[in-house]
Tab-separated table of C-alpha atoms and ligand atoms in Angstrom:
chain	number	residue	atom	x	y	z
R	12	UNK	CA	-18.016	37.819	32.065
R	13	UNK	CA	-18.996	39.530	35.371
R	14	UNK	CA	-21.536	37.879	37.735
R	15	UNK	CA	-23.931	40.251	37.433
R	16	UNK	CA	-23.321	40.045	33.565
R	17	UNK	CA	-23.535	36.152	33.345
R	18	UNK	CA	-26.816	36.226	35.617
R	19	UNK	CA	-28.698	38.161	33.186
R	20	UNK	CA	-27.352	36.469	29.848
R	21	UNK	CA	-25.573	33.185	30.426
R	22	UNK	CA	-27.294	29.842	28.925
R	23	UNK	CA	-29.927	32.740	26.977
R	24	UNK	CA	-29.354	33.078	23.082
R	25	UNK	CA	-32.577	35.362	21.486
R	26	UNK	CA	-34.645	32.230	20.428
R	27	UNK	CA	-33.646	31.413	16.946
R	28	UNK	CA	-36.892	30.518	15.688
R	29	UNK	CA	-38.053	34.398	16.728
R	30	UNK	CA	-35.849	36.445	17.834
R	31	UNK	CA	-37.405	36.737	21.518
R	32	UNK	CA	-34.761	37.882	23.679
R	33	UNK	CA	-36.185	35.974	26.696
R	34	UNK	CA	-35.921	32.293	26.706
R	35	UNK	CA	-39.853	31.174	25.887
R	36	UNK	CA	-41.170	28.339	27.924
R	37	UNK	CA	-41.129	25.852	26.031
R	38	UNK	CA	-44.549	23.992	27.099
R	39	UNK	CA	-44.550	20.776	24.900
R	40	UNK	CA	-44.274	17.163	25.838
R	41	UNK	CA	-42.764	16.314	22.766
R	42	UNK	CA	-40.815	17.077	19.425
R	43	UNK	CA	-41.540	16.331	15.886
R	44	UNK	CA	-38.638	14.063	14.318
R	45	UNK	CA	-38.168	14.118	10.180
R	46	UNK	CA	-37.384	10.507	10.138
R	47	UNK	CA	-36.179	7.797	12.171
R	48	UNK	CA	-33.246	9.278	13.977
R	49	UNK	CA	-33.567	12.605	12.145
R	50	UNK	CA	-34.395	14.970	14.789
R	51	UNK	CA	-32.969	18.437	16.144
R	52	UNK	CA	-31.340	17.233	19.939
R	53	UNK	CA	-35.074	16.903	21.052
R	54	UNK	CA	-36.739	13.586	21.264
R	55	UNK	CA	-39.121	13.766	24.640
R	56	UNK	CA	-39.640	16.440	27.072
R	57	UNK	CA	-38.467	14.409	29.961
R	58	UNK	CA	-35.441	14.401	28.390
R	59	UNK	CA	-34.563	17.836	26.770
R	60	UNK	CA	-36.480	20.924	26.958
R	61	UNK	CA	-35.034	24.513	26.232
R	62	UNK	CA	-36.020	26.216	28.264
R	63	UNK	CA	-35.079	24.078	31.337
R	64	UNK	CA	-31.308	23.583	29.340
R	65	UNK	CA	-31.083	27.380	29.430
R	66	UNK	CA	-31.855	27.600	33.228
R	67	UNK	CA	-29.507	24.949	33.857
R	68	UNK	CA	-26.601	26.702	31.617
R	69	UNK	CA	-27.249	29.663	33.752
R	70	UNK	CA	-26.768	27.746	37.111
R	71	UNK	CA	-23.580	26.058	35.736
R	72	UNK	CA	-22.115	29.562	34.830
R	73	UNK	CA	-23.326	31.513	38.418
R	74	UNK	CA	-21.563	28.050	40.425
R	75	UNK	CA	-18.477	27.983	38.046
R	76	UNK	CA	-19.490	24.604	37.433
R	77	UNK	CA	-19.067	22.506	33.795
R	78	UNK	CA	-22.720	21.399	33.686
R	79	UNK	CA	-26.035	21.806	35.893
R	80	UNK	CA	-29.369	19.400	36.126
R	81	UNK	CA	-32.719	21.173	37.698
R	82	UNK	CA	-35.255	18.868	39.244
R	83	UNK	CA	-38.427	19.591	40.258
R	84	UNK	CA	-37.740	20.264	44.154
R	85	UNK	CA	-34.044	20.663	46.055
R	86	UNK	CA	-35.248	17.354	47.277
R	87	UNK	CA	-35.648	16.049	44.282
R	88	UNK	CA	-31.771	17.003	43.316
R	89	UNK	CA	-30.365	16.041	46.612
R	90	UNK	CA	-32.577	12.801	45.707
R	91	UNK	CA	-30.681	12.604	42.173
R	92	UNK	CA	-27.082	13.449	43.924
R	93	UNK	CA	-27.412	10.101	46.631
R	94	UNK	CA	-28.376	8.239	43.564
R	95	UNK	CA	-24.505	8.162	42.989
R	96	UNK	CA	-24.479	6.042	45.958
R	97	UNK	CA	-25.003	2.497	46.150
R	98	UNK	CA	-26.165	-0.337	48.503
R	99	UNK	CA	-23.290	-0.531	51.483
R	100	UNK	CA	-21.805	2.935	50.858
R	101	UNK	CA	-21.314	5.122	53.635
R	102	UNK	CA	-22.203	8.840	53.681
R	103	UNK	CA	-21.473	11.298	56.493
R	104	UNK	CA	-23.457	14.448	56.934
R	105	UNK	CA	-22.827	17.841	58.434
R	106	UNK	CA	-25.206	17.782	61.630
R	107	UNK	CA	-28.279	19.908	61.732
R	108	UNK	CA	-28.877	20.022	57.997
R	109	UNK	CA	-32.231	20.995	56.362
R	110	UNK	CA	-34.606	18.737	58.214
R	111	UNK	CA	-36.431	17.550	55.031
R	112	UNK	CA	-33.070	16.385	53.521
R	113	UNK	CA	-32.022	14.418	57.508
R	114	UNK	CA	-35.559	12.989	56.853
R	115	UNK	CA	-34.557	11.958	53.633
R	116	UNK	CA	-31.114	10.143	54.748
R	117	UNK	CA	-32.912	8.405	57.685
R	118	UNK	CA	-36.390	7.265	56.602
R	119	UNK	CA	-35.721	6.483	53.205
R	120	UNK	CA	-32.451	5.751	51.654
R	121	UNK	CA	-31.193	3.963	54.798
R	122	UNK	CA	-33.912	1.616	53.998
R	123	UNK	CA	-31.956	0.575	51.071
R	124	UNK	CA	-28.657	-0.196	52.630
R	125	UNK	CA	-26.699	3.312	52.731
R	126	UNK	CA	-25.582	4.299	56.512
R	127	UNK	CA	-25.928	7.944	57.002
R	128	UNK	CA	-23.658	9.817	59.810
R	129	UNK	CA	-24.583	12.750	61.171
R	130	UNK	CA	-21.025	14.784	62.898
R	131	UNK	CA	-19.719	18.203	63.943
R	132	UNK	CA	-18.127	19.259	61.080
R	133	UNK	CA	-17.050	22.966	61.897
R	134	UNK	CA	-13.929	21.734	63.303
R	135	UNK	CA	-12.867	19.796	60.157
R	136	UNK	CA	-9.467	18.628	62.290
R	137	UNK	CA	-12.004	17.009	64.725
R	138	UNK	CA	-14.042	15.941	61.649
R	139	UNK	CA	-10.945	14.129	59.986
R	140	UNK	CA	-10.535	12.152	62.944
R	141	UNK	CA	-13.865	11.290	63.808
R	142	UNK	CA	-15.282	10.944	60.603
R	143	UNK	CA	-13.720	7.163	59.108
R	144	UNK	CA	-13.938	6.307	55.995
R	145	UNK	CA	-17.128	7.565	53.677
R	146	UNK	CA	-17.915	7.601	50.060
R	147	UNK	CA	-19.745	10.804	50.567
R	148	UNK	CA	-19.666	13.745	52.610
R	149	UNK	CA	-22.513	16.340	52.265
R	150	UNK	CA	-23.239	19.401	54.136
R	151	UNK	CA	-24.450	23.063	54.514
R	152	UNK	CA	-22.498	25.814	55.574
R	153	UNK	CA	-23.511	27.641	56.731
R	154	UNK	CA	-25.957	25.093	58.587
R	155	UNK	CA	-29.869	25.641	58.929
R	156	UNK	CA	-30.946	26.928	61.308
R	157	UNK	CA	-28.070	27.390	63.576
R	158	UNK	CA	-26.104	28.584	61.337
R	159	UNK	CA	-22.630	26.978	62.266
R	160	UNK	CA	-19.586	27.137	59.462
R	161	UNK	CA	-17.976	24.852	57.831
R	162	UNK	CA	-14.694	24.878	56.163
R	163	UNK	CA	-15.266	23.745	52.389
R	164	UNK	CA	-11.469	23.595	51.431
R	165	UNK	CA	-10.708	22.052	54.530
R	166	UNK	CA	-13.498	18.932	54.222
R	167	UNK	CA	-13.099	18.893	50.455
R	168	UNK	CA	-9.484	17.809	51.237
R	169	UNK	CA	-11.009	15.166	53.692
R	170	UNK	CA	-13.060	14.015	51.342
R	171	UNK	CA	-10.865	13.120	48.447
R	172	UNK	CA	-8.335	12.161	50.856
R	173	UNK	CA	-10.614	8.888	51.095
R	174	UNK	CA	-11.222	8.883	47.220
R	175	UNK	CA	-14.820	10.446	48.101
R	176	UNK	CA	-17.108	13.362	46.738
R	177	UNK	CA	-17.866	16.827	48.687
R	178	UNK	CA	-21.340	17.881	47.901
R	179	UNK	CA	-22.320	21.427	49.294
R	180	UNK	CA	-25.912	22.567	49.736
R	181	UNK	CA	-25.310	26.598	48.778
R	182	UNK	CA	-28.950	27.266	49.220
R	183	UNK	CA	-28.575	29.815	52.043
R	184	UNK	CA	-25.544	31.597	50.491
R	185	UNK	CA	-26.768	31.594	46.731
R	186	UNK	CA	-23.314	31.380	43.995
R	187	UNK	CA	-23.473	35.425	44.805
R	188	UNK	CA	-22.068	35.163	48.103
R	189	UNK	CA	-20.223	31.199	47.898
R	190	UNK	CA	-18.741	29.465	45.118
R	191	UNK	CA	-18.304	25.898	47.047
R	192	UNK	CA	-16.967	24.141	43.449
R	193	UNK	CA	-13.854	26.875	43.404
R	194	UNK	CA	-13.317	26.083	46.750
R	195	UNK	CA	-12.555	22.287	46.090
R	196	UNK	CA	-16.272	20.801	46.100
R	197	UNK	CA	-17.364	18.645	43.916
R	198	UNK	CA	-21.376	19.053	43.872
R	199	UNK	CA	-23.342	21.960	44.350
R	200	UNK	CA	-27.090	21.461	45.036
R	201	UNK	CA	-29.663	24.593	45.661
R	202	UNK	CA	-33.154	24.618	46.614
R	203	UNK	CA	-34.313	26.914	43.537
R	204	UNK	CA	-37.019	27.496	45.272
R	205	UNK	CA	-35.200	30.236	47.489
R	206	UNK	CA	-32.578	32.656	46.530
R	207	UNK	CA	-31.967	31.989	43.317
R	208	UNK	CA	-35.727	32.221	42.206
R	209	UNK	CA	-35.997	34.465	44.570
R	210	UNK	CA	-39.806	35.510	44.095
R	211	UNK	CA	-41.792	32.701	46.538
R	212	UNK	CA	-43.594	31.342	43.393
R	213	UNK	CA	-41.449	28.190	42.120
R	214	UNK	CA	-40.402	24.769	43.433
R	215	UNK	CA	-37.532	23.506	41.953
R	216	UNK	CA	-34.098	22.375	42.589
R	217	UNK	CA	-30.707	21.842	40.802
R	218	UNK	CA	-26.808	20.211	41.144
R	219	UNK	CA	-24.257	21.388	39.609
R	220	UNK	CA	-20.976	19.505	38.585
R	221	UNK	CA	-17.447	20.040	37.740
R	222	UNK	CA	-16.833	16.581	36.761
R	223	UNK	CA	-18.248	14.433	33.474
R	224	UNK	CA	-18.524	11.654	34.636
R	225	UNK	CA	-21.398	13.165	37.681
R	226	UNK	CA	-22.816	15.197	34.486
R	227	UNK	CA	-23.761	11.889	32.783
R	228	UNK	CA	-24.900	10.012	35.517
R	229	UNK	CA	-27.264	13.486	36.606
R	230	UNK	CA	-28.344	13.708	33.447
R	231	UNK	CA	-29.472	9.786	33.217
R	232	UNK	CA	-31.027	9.956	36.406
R	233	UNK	CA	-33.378	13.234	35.860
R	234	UNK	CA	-34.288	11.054	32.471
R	235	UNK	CA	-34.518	7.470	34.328
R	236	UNK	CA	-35.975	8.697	37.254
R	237	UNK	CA	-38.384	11.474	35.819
R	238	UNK	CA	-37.857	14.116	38.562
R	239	UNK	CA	-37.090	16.945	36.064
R	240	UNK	CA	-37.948	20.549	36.617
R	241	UNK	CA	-41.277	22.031	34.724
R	242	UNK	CA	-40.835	24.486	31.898
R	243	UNK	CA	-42.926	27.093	33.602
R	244	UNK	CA	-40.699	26.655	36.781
R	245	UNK	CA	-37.453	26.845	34.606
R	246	UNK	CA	-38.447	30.240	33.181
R	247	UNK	CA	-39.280	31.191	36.680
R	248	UNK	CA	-36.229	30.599	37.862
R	249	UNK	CA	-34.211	32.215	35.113
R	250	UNK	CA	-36.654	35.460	35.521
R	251	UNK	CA	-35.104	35.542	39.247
R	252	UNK	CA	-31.696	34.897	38.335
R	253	UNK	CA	-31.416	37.725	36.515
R	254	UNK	CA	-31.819	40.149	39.395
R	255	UNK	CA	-29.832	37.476	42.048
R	256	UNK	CA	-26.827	40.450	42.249
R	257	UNK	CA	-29.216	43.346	42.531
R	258	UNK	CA	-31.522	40.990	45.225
R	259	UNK	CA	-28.423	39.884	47.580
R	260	UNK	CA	-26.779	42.821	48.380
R	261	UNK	CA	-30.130	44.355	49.855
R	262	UNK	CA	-31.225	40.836	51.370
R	263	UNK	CA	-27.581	41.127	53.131
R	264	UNK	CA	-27.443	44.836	54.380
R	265	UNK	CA	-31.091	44.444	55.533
R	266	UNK	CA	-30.277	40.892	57.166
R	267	UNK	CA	-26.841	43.107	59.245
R	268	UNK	CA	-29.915	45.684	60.115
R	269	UNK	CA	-32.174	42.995	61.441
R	270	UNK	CA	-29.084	41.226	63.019
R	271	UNK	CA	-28.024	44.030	65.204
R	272	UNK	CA	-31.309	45.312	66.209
R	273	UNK	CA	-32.152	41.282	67.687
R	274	UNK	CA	-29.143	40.887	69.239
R	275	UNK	CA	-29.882	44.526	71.159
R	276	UNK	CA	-32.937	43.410	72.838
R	277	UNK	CA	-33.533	41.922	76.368
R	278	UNK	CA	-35.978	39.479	74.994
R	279	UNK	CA	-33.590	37.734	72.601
R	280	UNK	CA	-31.060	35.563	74.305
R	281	UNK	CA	-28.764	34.556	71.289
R	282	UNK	CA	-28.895	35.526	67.918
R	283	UNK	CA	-27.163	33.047	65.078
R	284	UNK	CA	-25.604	35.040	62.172
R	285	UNK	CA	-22.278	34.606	60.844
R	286	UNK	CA	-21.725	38.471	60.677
R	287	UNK	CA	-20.922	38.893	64.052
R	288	UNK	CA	-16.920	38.862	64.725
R	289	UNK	CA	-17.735	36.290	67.698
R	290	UNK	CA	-20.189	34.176	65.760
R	291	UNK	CA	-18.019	30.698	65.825
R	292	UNK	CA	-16.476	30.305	62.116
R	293	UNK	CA	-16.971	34.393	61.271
R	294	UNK	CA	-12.847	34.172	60.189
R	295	UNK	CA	-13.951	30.802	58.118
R	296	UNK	CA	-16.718	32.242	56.872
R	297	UNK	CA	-15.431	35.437	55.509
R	298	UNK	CA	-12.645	33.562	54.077
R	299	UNK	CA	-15.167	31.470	52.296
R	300	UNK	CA	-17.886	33.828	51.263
R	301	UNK	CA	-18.345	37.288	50.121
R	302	UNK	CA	-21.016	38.331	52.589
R	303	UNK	CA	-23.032	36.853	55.199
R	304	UNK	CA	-26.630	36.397	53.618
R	305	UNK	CA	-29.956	37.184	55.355
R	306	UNK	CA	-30.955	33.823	57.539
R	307	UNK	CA	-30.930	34.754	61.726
R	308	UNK	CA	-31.973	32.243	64.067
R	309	UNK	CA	-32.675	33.485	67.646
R	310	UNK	CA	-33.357	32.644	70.735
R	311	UNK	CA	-36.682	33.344	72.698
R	312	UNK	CA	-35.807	30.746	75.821
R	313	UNK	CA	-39.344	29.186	74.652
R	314	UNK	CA	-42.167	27.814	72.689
R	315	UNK	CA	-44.650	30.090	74.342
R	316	UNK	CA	-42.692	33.427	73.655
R	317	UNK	CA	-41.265	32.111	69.839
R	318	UNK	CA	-45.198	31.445	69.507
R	319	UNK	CA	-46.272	35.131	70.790
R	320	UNK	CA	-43.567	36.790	69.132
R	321	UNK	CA	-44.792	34.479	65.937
R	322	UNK	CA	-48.173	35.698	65.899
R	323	UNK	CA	-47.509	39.060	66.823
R	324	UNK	CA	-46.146	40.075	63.371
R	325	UNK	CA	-47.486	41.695	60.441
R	326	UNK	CA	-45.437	42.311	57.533
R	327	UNK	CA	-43.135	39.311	58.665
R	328	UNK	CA	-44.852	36.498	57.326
R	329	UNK	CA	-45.048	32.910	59.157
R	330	UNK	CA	-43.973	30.944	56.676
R	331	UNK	CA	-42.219	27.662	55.500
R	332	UNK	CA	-39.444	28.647	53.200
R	333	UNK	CA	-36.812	31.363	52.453
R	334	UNK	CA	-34.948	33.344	50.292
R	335	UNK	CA	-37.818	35.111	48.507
R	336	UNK	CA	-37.724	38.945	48.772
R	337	UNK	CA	-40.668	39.462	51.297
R	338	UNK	CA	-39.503	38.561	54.822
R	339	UNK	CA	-40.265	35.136	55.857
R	340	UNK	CA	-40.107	34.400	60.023
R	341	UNK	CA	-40.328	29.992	60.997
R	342	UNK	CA	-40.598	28.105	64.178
R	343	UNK	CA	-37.792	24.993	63.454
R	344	UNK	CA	-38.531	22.697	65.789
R	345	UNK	CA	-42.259	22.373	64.531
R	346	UNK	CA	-41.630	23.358	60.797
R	347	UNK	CA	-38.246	22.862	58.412
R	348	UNK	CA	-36.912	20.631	61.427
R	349	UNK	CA	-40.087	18.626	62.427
R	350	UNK	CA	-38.586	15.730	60.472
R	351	UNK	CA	-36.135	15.333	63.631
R	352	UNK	CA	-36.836	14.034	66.897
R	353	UNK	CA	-37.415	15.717	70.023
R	354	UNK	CA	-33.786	14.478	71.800
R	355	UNK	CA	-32.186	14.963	67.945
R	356	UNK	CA	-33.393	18.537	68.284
R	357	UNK	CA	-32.212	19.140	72.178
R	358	UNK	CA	-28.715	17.510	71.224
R	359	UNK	CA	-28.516	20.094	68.124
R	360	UNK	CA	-29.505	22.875	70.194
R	361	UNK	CA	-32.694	23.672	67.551
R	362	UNK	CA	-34.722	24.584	71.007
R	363	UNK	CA	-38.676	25.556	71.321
R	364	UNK	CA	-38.039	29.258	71.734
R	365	UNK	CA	-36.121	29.239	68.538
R	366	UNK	CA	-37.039	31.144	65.788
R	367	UNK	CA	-35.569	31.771	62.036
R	368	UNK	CA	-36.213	34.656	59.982
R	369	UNK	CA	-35.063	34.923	56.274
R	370	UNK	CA	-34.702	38.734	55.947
R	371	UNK	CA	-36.123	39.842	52.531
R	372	UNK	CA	-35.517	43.367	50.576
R	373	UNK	CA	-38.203	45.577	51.829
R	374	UNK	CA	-37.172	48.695	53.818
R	375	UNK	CA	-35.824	47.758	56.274
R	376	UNK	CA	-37.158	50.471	59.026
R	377	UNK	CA	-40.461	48.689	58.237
R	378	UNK	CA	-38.925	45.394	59.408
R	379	UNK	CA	-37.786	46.681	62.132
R	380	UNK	CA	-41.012	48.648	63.482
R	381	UNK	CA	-42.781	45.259	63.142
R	382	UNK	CA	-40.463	43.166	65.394
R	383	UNK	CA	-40.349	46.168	67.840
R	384	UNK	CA	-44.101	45.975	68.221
R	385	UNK	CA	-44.268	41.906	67.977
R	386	UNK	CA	-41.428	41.746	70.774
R	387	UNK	CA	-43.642	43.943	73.307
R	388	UNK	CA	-45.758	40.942	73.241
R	389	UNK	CA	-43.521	38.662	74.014
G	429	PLP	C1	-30.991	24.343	52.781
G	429	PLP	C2	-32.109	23.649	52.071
G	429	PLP	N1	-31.829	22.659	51.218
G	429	PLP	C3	-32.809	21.995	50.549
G	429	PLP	C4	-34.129	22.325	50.736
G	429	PLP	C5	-35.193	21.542	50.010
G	429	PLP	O1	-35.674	22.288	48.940
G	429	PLP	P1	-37.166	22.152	48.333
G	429	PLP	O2	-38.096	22.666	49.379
G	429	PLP	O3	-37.118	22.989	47.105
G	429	PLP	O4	-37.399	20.721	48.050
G	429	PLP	C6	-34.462	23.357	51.605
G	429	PLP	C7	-35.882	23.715	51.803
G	429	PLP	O5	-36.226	24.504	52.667
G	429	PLP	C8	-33.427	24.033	52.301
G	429	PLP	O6	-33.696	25.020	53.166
């Protein structure tokens, strides 16, 4: 089936008991057995629920993977991922990832033994030989908020050059634009919370395998460890899937729109978007991906003019998050990246005066007119 086809009807039967065409939510905490072992695949709601099973077929079909597990945050997957690795394994990280997920890595699983490494990994020659031997390389691409590429075939052949697993966060490109696992990864994980809800009104998070033997171990952990995604949420999510190919397209032409008219004006001294022919990695990037998504970071030269430009609009909304279809605008350095230090920031280059904006789908004139009239402030 098409994309568009398999976001609106893969995982999704008409429920048998009714005939209901959309997958109900499935809000019960348990299932009545007929006997002692006699039971129809559902034993505790931890465990299996339908409606969550559904969402996660659909995410396995939109990332061409062979199985998906949704959790109740992307932390919570990326959590359930790094449970693959054990005491004395060695993970290496593309450098400035989501904050909340370097915050992660360094405050809390490196308290039980696992060395994270943070590296460059747009030039994946560089990367090779920097890089030493890992058990786990994970990254974004491209990276939040700056937006740098990375090569997925390239790293994926690093990575199992040294018998180790590529995991991809696809969060910012959504399986409509990236398909990381046809590309050689071997985890995807999304926020759900962004595109792939897409509405700004669910949590959630999932990873998605090609490989059993991760399918098993995912599927333990979101039993073992409890972290599992709510029923409500899981309908949410496969409400926005359905309308992920009709969303992107618009979040993409009006993210060009809002590229173009930044990078026009005095007050902006760079703008990050991987359209632009001389954004580093464009080539890599449009050999990767089918379009260039809707996150811009730019640069304001400081915290005084991010914060007037910040307060000065109206139908942008300051706002912790992305990917929903109303236009979110962020301050890194004080909000997704707060979780690194000051001199970790400066060496990224995630400055004062920088600012991200997740483009949503209204018109885009509109956008436009308000950061016109919240630049004059700056
Ligand atoms: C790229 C990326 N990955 C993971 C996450 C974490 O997802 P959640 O907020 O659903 O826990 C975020 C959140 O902003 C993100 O931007």
């Amino acid at each position: 089936m098409g994309f568009a086809t398999d976001c609106i009807h893969a995982g999704q039967e008409p429920d048998p008991s009714t005939g209901a065409i959309i997958t109900p939510i499935y809000q019960t905490s348990t299932y009545v057995q007929e006997g002692i072992g006699q039971h129809k695949g559902y034993e505790y709601a931890r465990t299996q629920n339908p409606t969550r099973r559904a969402l996660e077929k659909n995410l396995a079909a939109l990332e061409g993977g062979a199985d998906a597990y949704c959790y109740a945050s992307g932390m919570a997957a990326t959590n359930a991922v790094l449970s693959m690795i054990k005491s004395g394994q060695r993970v290496v990280v593309s450098d400035n990832v989501y904050g909340g997920t370097h915050r992660l890595f360094t405050k809390v699983l490196a308290g039980y033994g696992v060395t994270f490494t943070f590296l460059e990994a747009s030039d994946a020659a560089a990367f090779d030989r920097a890089a030493g031997e890992f058990d786990m390389l994970w990254i974004e691409t491209p990276t939040n908020p700056l937006m740098k590429v990375c090569d997925i075939a390239a790293l994926a052949g690093i990575a199992h050059r040294r018998g180790a697993v590529l995991v991809v966060d696809n969060t910012f490109m959504s399986p409509f634009f990236q398909r990381p696992l046809a590309l050689g990864a071997d985890i995807v994980v999304h926020s759900t919370t962004k595109f792939l809800n897409g509405h700004s009104d669910s949590v959630g998070g999932v990873a998605v395998v090609k490989d059993a033997r991760h399918a098993q171990w995912l599927q333990f952990y979101q039993n073992a460890a409890g972290a599992i995604l709510s029923p409500f949420d899981s309908w949410l999510v496969l409400r926005g899937t359905k309308t992920l190919a009709l969303r992107m397209p618009r979040h993409e032409a009006n993210g060009r729109v809002v590229a173009e008219f930044l990078r026009a004006q005095a007050k902006v001294r760079k703008v990050h978007w991987p359209g632009f022919p001389d954004h580093p990695g464009h080539d890599v990037h449009k050999g990767q991906a089918t379009g260039f998504g809707a996150l811009i970071s730019f640069d304001l030269g400081s915290r005084d003019a991010a914060q007037r430009l910040l307060q000065g609009v109206r139908l942008c909304s300051l706002g912790e998050s992305l990917g929903g279809i109303e236009t979110l605008i962020s301050h890194p350095a004080t909000m997704t990246h707060a979780g690194y230090t000051q001199a970790e920031r400066d060496a990224l280059g995630i400055g004062d005066g920088l600012v991200r904006i997740s483009v949503g789908c209204e018109d885009a004139e509109d956008l436009l007119d308000d950061l016109r009239t919240a630049l004059r402030a700056v």
